[in-house]
Each structure stands twice: as C-alpha cells, then as structure tokens.
Amino acid sequence: MKPLLLVEDSDPDAEALMRIAKRLPLPVPVVRVRDGESALDYLYRRGAYADVERPVLILLDLHMPGINGRQVLATLKADPDLRAIPVIIFSSSVEEGDVEGAYADGANSYLFKPEVGPQLQATAEALHAFWFRAARLPEQEPEA
Amino acid sequence: MSPSVSDADLSVCDREPIHLLGGIQPRGVLVAFRGDTEAVAVVSANVQALLGAGPDALLGKPLSGVLPRGLLARVEAGKGPGPVTVEVSGQRCSALLHDSDGLRVLELEPLADEDVGSDETALSAVQRLASPLARAKGTVALLQEAADAVRELIGYDRVMVYRFHADFHGEVVAESVREGVDAFMGLHYPASDIPAQARALYTRNPVRLIADVDAKAVALVPPVLPGPQRPLDLSGSALRGVSEIHLEYLRNMGVGASFSVSLLKDGQLWGLMACHHLAPRTVSAARRQACEVLARLLSLQLSAEERSLESAAQARHAALLNALVLPNLGERSPAKALEAHAPLLKELTGAHGVALVLGASAGPEASPLLLGTTPSAEEVRALVAWLSARELPDEAFHVDRLGDVYPPLASRADVAAGLLAVRLDPSVPHFALWFRPEVARTVAWAGNPNKPVRPEPGHARLRPRASFDVWREEMKGASTPWSAQDLEAARALKGALVGVVLRHAEELARLSRELARSNAELDAFGGTVAHDLKEPLRGILQYSSFLQEDFGPALGPDGLGQLEALGWLAKRTYELLDNLFEYSRLGRLELSWEETDQQTLVEDVLKTLGARLQEGRVEVRLPRRLPTLACDSIRIRQVWANLISNAAKYQTAEPRWVEVGFVGPDEARPEAARHVTAPYLFYVKDPGIGIAPQFHEAIFELFRRLHPAQAYGGGTGAGLAIARRLVSLHGGALWVDSALGQGSTFFFTLGEGPRP
C-alpha cells in the first residue's frame, strides 16, 4: 500500500507524530526517513529503497542537516513524475521567508510544528481530517 | 568774497564737478592756445603780472608774440620728463604743458627764491628720497621712511600716509610731524572726506598742491569755452582751482597749505601721502615731481609687500584647511575638529565670531557650534532659517549692514553688524557663518578733541569733529566690509568642509555597512540558536509527555511531580528563546505606519486578554475614548497588550483595576511627564504592588525580573524590553512612574510618523 512519507530529522518529533498516527484511523502506513538524501533515494527508489512504493502524501521538515527540506521540495516539484504528490511542510520555523519560499517552490500546505501535548494532537487530527477525509489524494484507493 | 557753505552744499559735495571749477590757484598763470595756429584761446585773469599784458590783449594772438622765442620748444622737449625751468619777463618759472579740450595748456609757476637758489634736479631729489626706503623692512617701516623723507624734502609740518579701506574710509598708517603739531596717526576718516570724483582725480593726476588755502581763485578768460559751453577742463592742470568746500575743510583743520601724492596699487587708489602745513607753503614743480616718482616706487614696493602678505595669508589658510582635512577625523565629528581650530577659523576672514551649523548640529532643534563673539544659538538658528529660504548666488552671502536686510539682528550690531555666510550643502541647511561687530566701535575716529573749534558762525557743522560725529553715526550698525579675499577664504573653507563632511558621511556609511553585516550575522546566529535550541527542548517536552502517558501510574506522585517540573523548565526555556529571538529581530523591523484608532486597538487587546482579566477579577477602566494616531498597529497593539497584562498581573489587593487613558495637547501633564513635548501621552495605570525607584529603568532591561520566575504568572522579563523598543522604533518614549506599594503608571508617546 502506498504510504505517507514522513521526512523528519528530529527523533522526538517523529516519535510523537508516530504515536499520534497510531491512535488515528490512518488509512495508510507511515514511513519515516531521517534526512533529505534518504527522502530523495526513497522517491527515486534508489539503493535500499529500490522496491518501495511511491508515497501518496509527504510530510516534510524544512530544517534538516545535509539536503534540506527546501531542496527536497524543489527537486520533487520540478519532476513531472513526482510533482503530483502533495507535500505538507511541517516546520518549527515561523519565518515569513520560509513560508513564502515553501509555497513558491510548490508546497501544498505549511503547518507550524506546535509544542507537544494537546496542540500537536490537534494539528495531527486536523491534518488527518483534511487530507484523508475531505481531500482526494492521487492514486489512492477509495476508502472501504 | 569767498562763497559761504551751507548744509545743503555739504550734501552736494559728492556731485560737485571739481575739474570744471573754471579757476586756478593764483601761484601761477595759465595760457591755453590752439595747437595749429598758436592762437591764444584761454588765459587766467592774472596773466598781466607775468606776461605784461591783460587777457584782452592776449586772446587771439599767436603764442610766439606773447612768450619769449624758443620757450615753447624747450617746454615741449621737456614735456615728458616734467617741469622745465624757463625765464619769463625776467622771472624764473617752472613750465608745464599738457593738452585739454583740444587746446595746449601751458602753466607757468614763478619759482620761490629758495628753489631758484638750489640747483637740485628732480633726479637728485628722488635719490635723496629713495635711499632711506631701501633700509625699511615691511610695509609700516617703508611708509614711515617715506613720510619722513617727504617731509624733509618739502618742509611741511605734517606728512601722513593715509590708506583707503575697501569702503574708501581712510586710516592714517604712517605719519611724520614737526614737534608741536597734532598727530593723526591711527585715526580713521570717513569716506565722505574724499568724495568719489576726487578719488578719480587722485587716480588720474597723482600730485596735488594747494599752496595757500586762503588764496583767492583766479578766473579763466573766457570763463566758458565756445564749443562745449563749459569751463576748460582742468583735470590735468597743476594749478587747478580748489573746491571751496575742500578749502573750508582744510581751514577748519587749521591747515594753511596742502600737498598730496596718490599711492596707486595695480592702477587702483591704495592711499595718499597727505601733507599739511599750518601756514601757506608752496612746493616747487621739481620737488612735486620727485615726490611723484617716489610714490610710484612706493606703490611698486607696496604691491610686492601686499602680495607677499597675501601669499602668507594664503599659506596660513592652506595650513588651516589642511588641519581640517587631516585623515584622522574618523573618531571625531567635523564640528569637534573645527572647534579645535577656532582662532584660525576666525582669522580666516578676519571675523570676531564663527558659527557652524553642520552635521549633527543641523536641524531646527540642534545647537550650532559657536566660536568667539557670535549671536546666541537661538539667534543663529533663526538666522540660518532665514538664510535657507533665500536664493544665495554661489551659495554665499555677505553683508556689512546685516540689520538692514535682517531686522531681528539690527539690535545686535555689537556682535553681528557684518555677516559672511557660505552654505555647505544645497540640500540641507548646513552653514558656516562669520560675524563682525560694527566698525564704529572698533576704530578710532579722527578729529582732535583737544583742538578748539575756530569760531566761524554758521559753519559749525563743518568742523572736523562734527563731521566725524556724522560719520560715526553713518557707520553705526555697519561692519568693515568683507573683501574679495575674505570671500575666497570662506569658499575655500566651504570646499574643505564639504570634503570633510562628505568623508565623515562616507565613514558613517562604512560603519553602517559593517553594522548591517554584523546584524545579518547576528540574525543568522539568533535564528540558528532559536531553531537548534528549540528542537532539543521540544524533544525534552515530548519525551516527558511520553513518559507521563506510558508510565505515569508507575511513577507515583513524586515521579510525576518531577516530570512536571522538568516539562515546566523546558517550556520556560523555550519561551525565553522565543522572546530573545523576537527581541533580536526588532532592530531591523520596518514599521508600517497607518492612522490607527487606539480605542479599537485597546478594545481588541482587552478581548484577547478577557479570560485572564476575568480570572484575576481585574476591572478595566477607560475614562474617555482614546484618540486616533499614526503607528504600526500590530506593534503598538503588542505594547498595549504587554502594559495592560502587566498592570493586571502585578496586583495583590482588591479591588483590582487597570486604567487606560491619555493626556491630550494643552492638557495639564502629570509630574512624571512634564518634560514631554509630544502632543499625545498614553498611560496604563494600576493600583498594584508598585516598583521601587531604583528599578524604574532596570525593568526595561531584557530578562531583568524583580520577582521569582513563578510569581505573578511567571513572565520571562522580555515584555517591557520589547515594548520599549517598539515604542522607540516609533520615535516615542516609554517610561514608568511608580513607588513601592503605590501602584504604577506606565507612560508612552508615539513618534510623528515615518521619516520621509
């Protein structure tokens, strides 16, 4: 089944999201990669990711060591084969430049990483409600 | 009968056609004849004594029939070099020949016995005069030597060297007097003493003798030329008659004979050697000529001396300008550098005071730099405002009667009768201003207070002292005029200053570029710190919440308490980072100004704070509607929010309230806001715990708190620092008035809007 790809270098952030995802009735599995390089390998099915399925949705952190989120986003959206996959930026940065830049590069939405606890839970729920209930994703099997 | 001189005559003195008076002095005779026919056309009425025939007998006759054969040829031969000694009717005479009105004019002066006896030639007299000059060093000594030599040669009681200033008033700069005769050394004479047309004659005809001021003028026959219908032009005549006004003037000074030689410099009248004798006394043509030659030598020497003085002055100016543009100006403002050179600055144009309005000292509020004797800072500011509104040709302005064109300083002639101003920058009102006091206060005016006035009823006004009083009255409110050199020096300073100011501006620009770069680096640093530190903090928060979720029951109350404390600490650090980051960004904040209804802004803030205010049972009082004022509404909303929530926070006793209000223009201001000039003053007042005076400034420092972190709702200590910075970005001020246990009032003002 096509997964949701989580690109996140912070373990606690990834873990928190995975915990919340587990409690939500998420119709797709969540796959996490730790950096931009792995994300591109995954998308282009290189190396260890040769056999994976392309994700239906990408949750992308902006500030990462090495290839950062903006570079991943730009590469992805410049590729006709991949640009259809919706990308949700998930960042702790409130910089206007980061927000505008992400949209300019083709991000489908920009979510601000909230503090832990109820706010993070609420953000995750909203994300689920929109992308998996309200919206129709490309190449997604209709929900049973 | 000598014509009487009325007051009215005095005023026409300047217009009197003194070269067309139609008479000569009686010490010689004049014969004018046609060059072609030698027919005599004009004679002086006194010809009979010398030529043995009256005018009627001579007119129309050929000259050769009147004068000894060969005389004319000798005079013509000597015409260039000067007087020729001839014998007429058994009398030895000096003969001079010149042309005027198409006629040849021959003047014959019988020689006195002493001159006849001496076989001195003009050349040997010059030799006698010129040798002491070679000893003299410097202009003053040179003129003194010349005065002594001339007095010895002509035997007069007093020889003055009289120098004209730029306004043609004169000053006695050297003098040789016989013992017992009044000395005039150092005194100044009004320009009106030597009227313009007299100065013109002095330039054309450098030697002038009035051998006897009481001698009656001799008329010319005919008195009017048939062609031009006016008297013969006597401009070139040695015997030319004298204006009665001038004679009167000399008589009133107790002078019996007067002799003067012009001193020219580069063709301009520089001064006079003015010689007086108390009794009538003639000077032979040969000696007059010797004096003339001496004057020419003197003039050449003066030109050379003046040029060397000028170049010395220029060298001094250059040294000053150099000192001003020395390369180490970086740490000092141009004004500071100039202040150190105050005496040089004044000397540059011979001013008594200098005011500099430049750089940081510009603007209506700023103080000009005042050096020496100047009007007050306020007067200078007003003057600069007036100057800036004027069209200044070449950006320079000079006047020696400032009070006439700028009445506000008319009463300040004691310091500012003369003004020389150069505008340093056409776009901003930067000026260098030089001031001079009125001249009447700075020079000794001529006239001898010890000399009794000759009793001459009806002529009282003509005595020298009265005349000088009139002059002193005239010079009231006037400074000595600014010379071309003064203007040139001022312009040179302008050039140098513009360079200095520009370099200073460049220096500032470089600093600001550096500052911008380090600001950018700081921003990057701040961003990194904020992001990279927040990341692990969020991890701590998250793991502690995982722990609580997964193992809460197993931890027990103590374990859970510690976990909560851990979370609180992490969260607090997280907030501190956020505040620090926000504060660091304020420096480069661009405000977006708009007219903002402060009432709406505050109501909006109160809505947001509503829950907290209710919880704390805090009543908000708004005694009257707040005005609309330009500001960046987002930032000022933040200021209101901070002040109102603080006011609500730091209260312990009931009833709790916060008052939000303002003081408008022309309303009485509380003591703590007396100094404020802004039209509107906002305040947020509470009856809370108050702040001790020693902390009134400390509370605005970043992260400076007066209470434990968890007391009073646990602020981070950044709020007031941020609020003050936001207000100051608006050009306003934020301060507190408070006392422990007496509540606090925070005041703030807003600036006047974005700078253009």
CSV table of N, CA, C and O in Angstrom, one decimal, chain B residues 127 255 267 339 457 494 539 632 699:
chain,number,residue,atom,x,y,z
B,127,GLN,N,66.7,110.6,-5.6
B,127,GLN,CA,67.8,109.9,-5.0
B,127,GLN,C,67.8,110.1,-3.5
B,127,GLN,O,67.9,109.1,-2.7
B,255,VAL,N,44.7,124.1,8.6
B,255,VAL,CA,45.8,123.9,7.6
B,255,VAL,C,45.9,125.1,6.7
B,255,VAL,O,44.9,125.6,6.2
B,267,GLY,N,47.0,100.1,-10.3
B,267,GLY,CA,46.1,101.1,-11.0
B,267,GLY,C,45.0,101.5,-10.1
B,267,GLY,O,44.2,102.4,-10.5
B,339,GLU,N,36.2,72.9,16.1
B,339,GLU,CA,36.3,73.7,17.4
B,339,GLU,C,37.7,73.9,17.8
B,339,GLU,O,38.1,74.9,18.4
B,457,PRO,N,30.8,131.5,12.8
B,457,PRO,CA,29.3,131.3,12.9
B,457,PRO,C,28.7,130.8,11.6
B,457,PRO,O,29.2,131.3,10.5
B,494,LYS,N,34.6,76.3,2.7
B,494,LYS,CA,33.4,75.5,2.3
B,494,LYS,C,33.9,74.3,1.6
B,494,LYS,O,33.4,73.2,1.8
B,539,GLY,N,12.1,18.1,22.2
B,539,GLY,CA,12.3,16.7,22.4
B,539,GLY,C,12.1,16.4,23.9
B,539,GLY,O,11.4,15.4,24.2
B,632,ASP,N,2.4,51.8,13.8
B,632,ASP,CA,2.3,50.5,13.2
B,632,ASP,C,1.4,49.7,14.2
B,632,ASP,O,1.7,49.3,15.3
B,699,ILE,N,13.7,47.6,34.9
B,699,ILE,CA,12.6,46.8,34.5
B,699,ILE,C,12.6,46.7,32.9
B,699,ILE,O,12.0,45.8,32.4
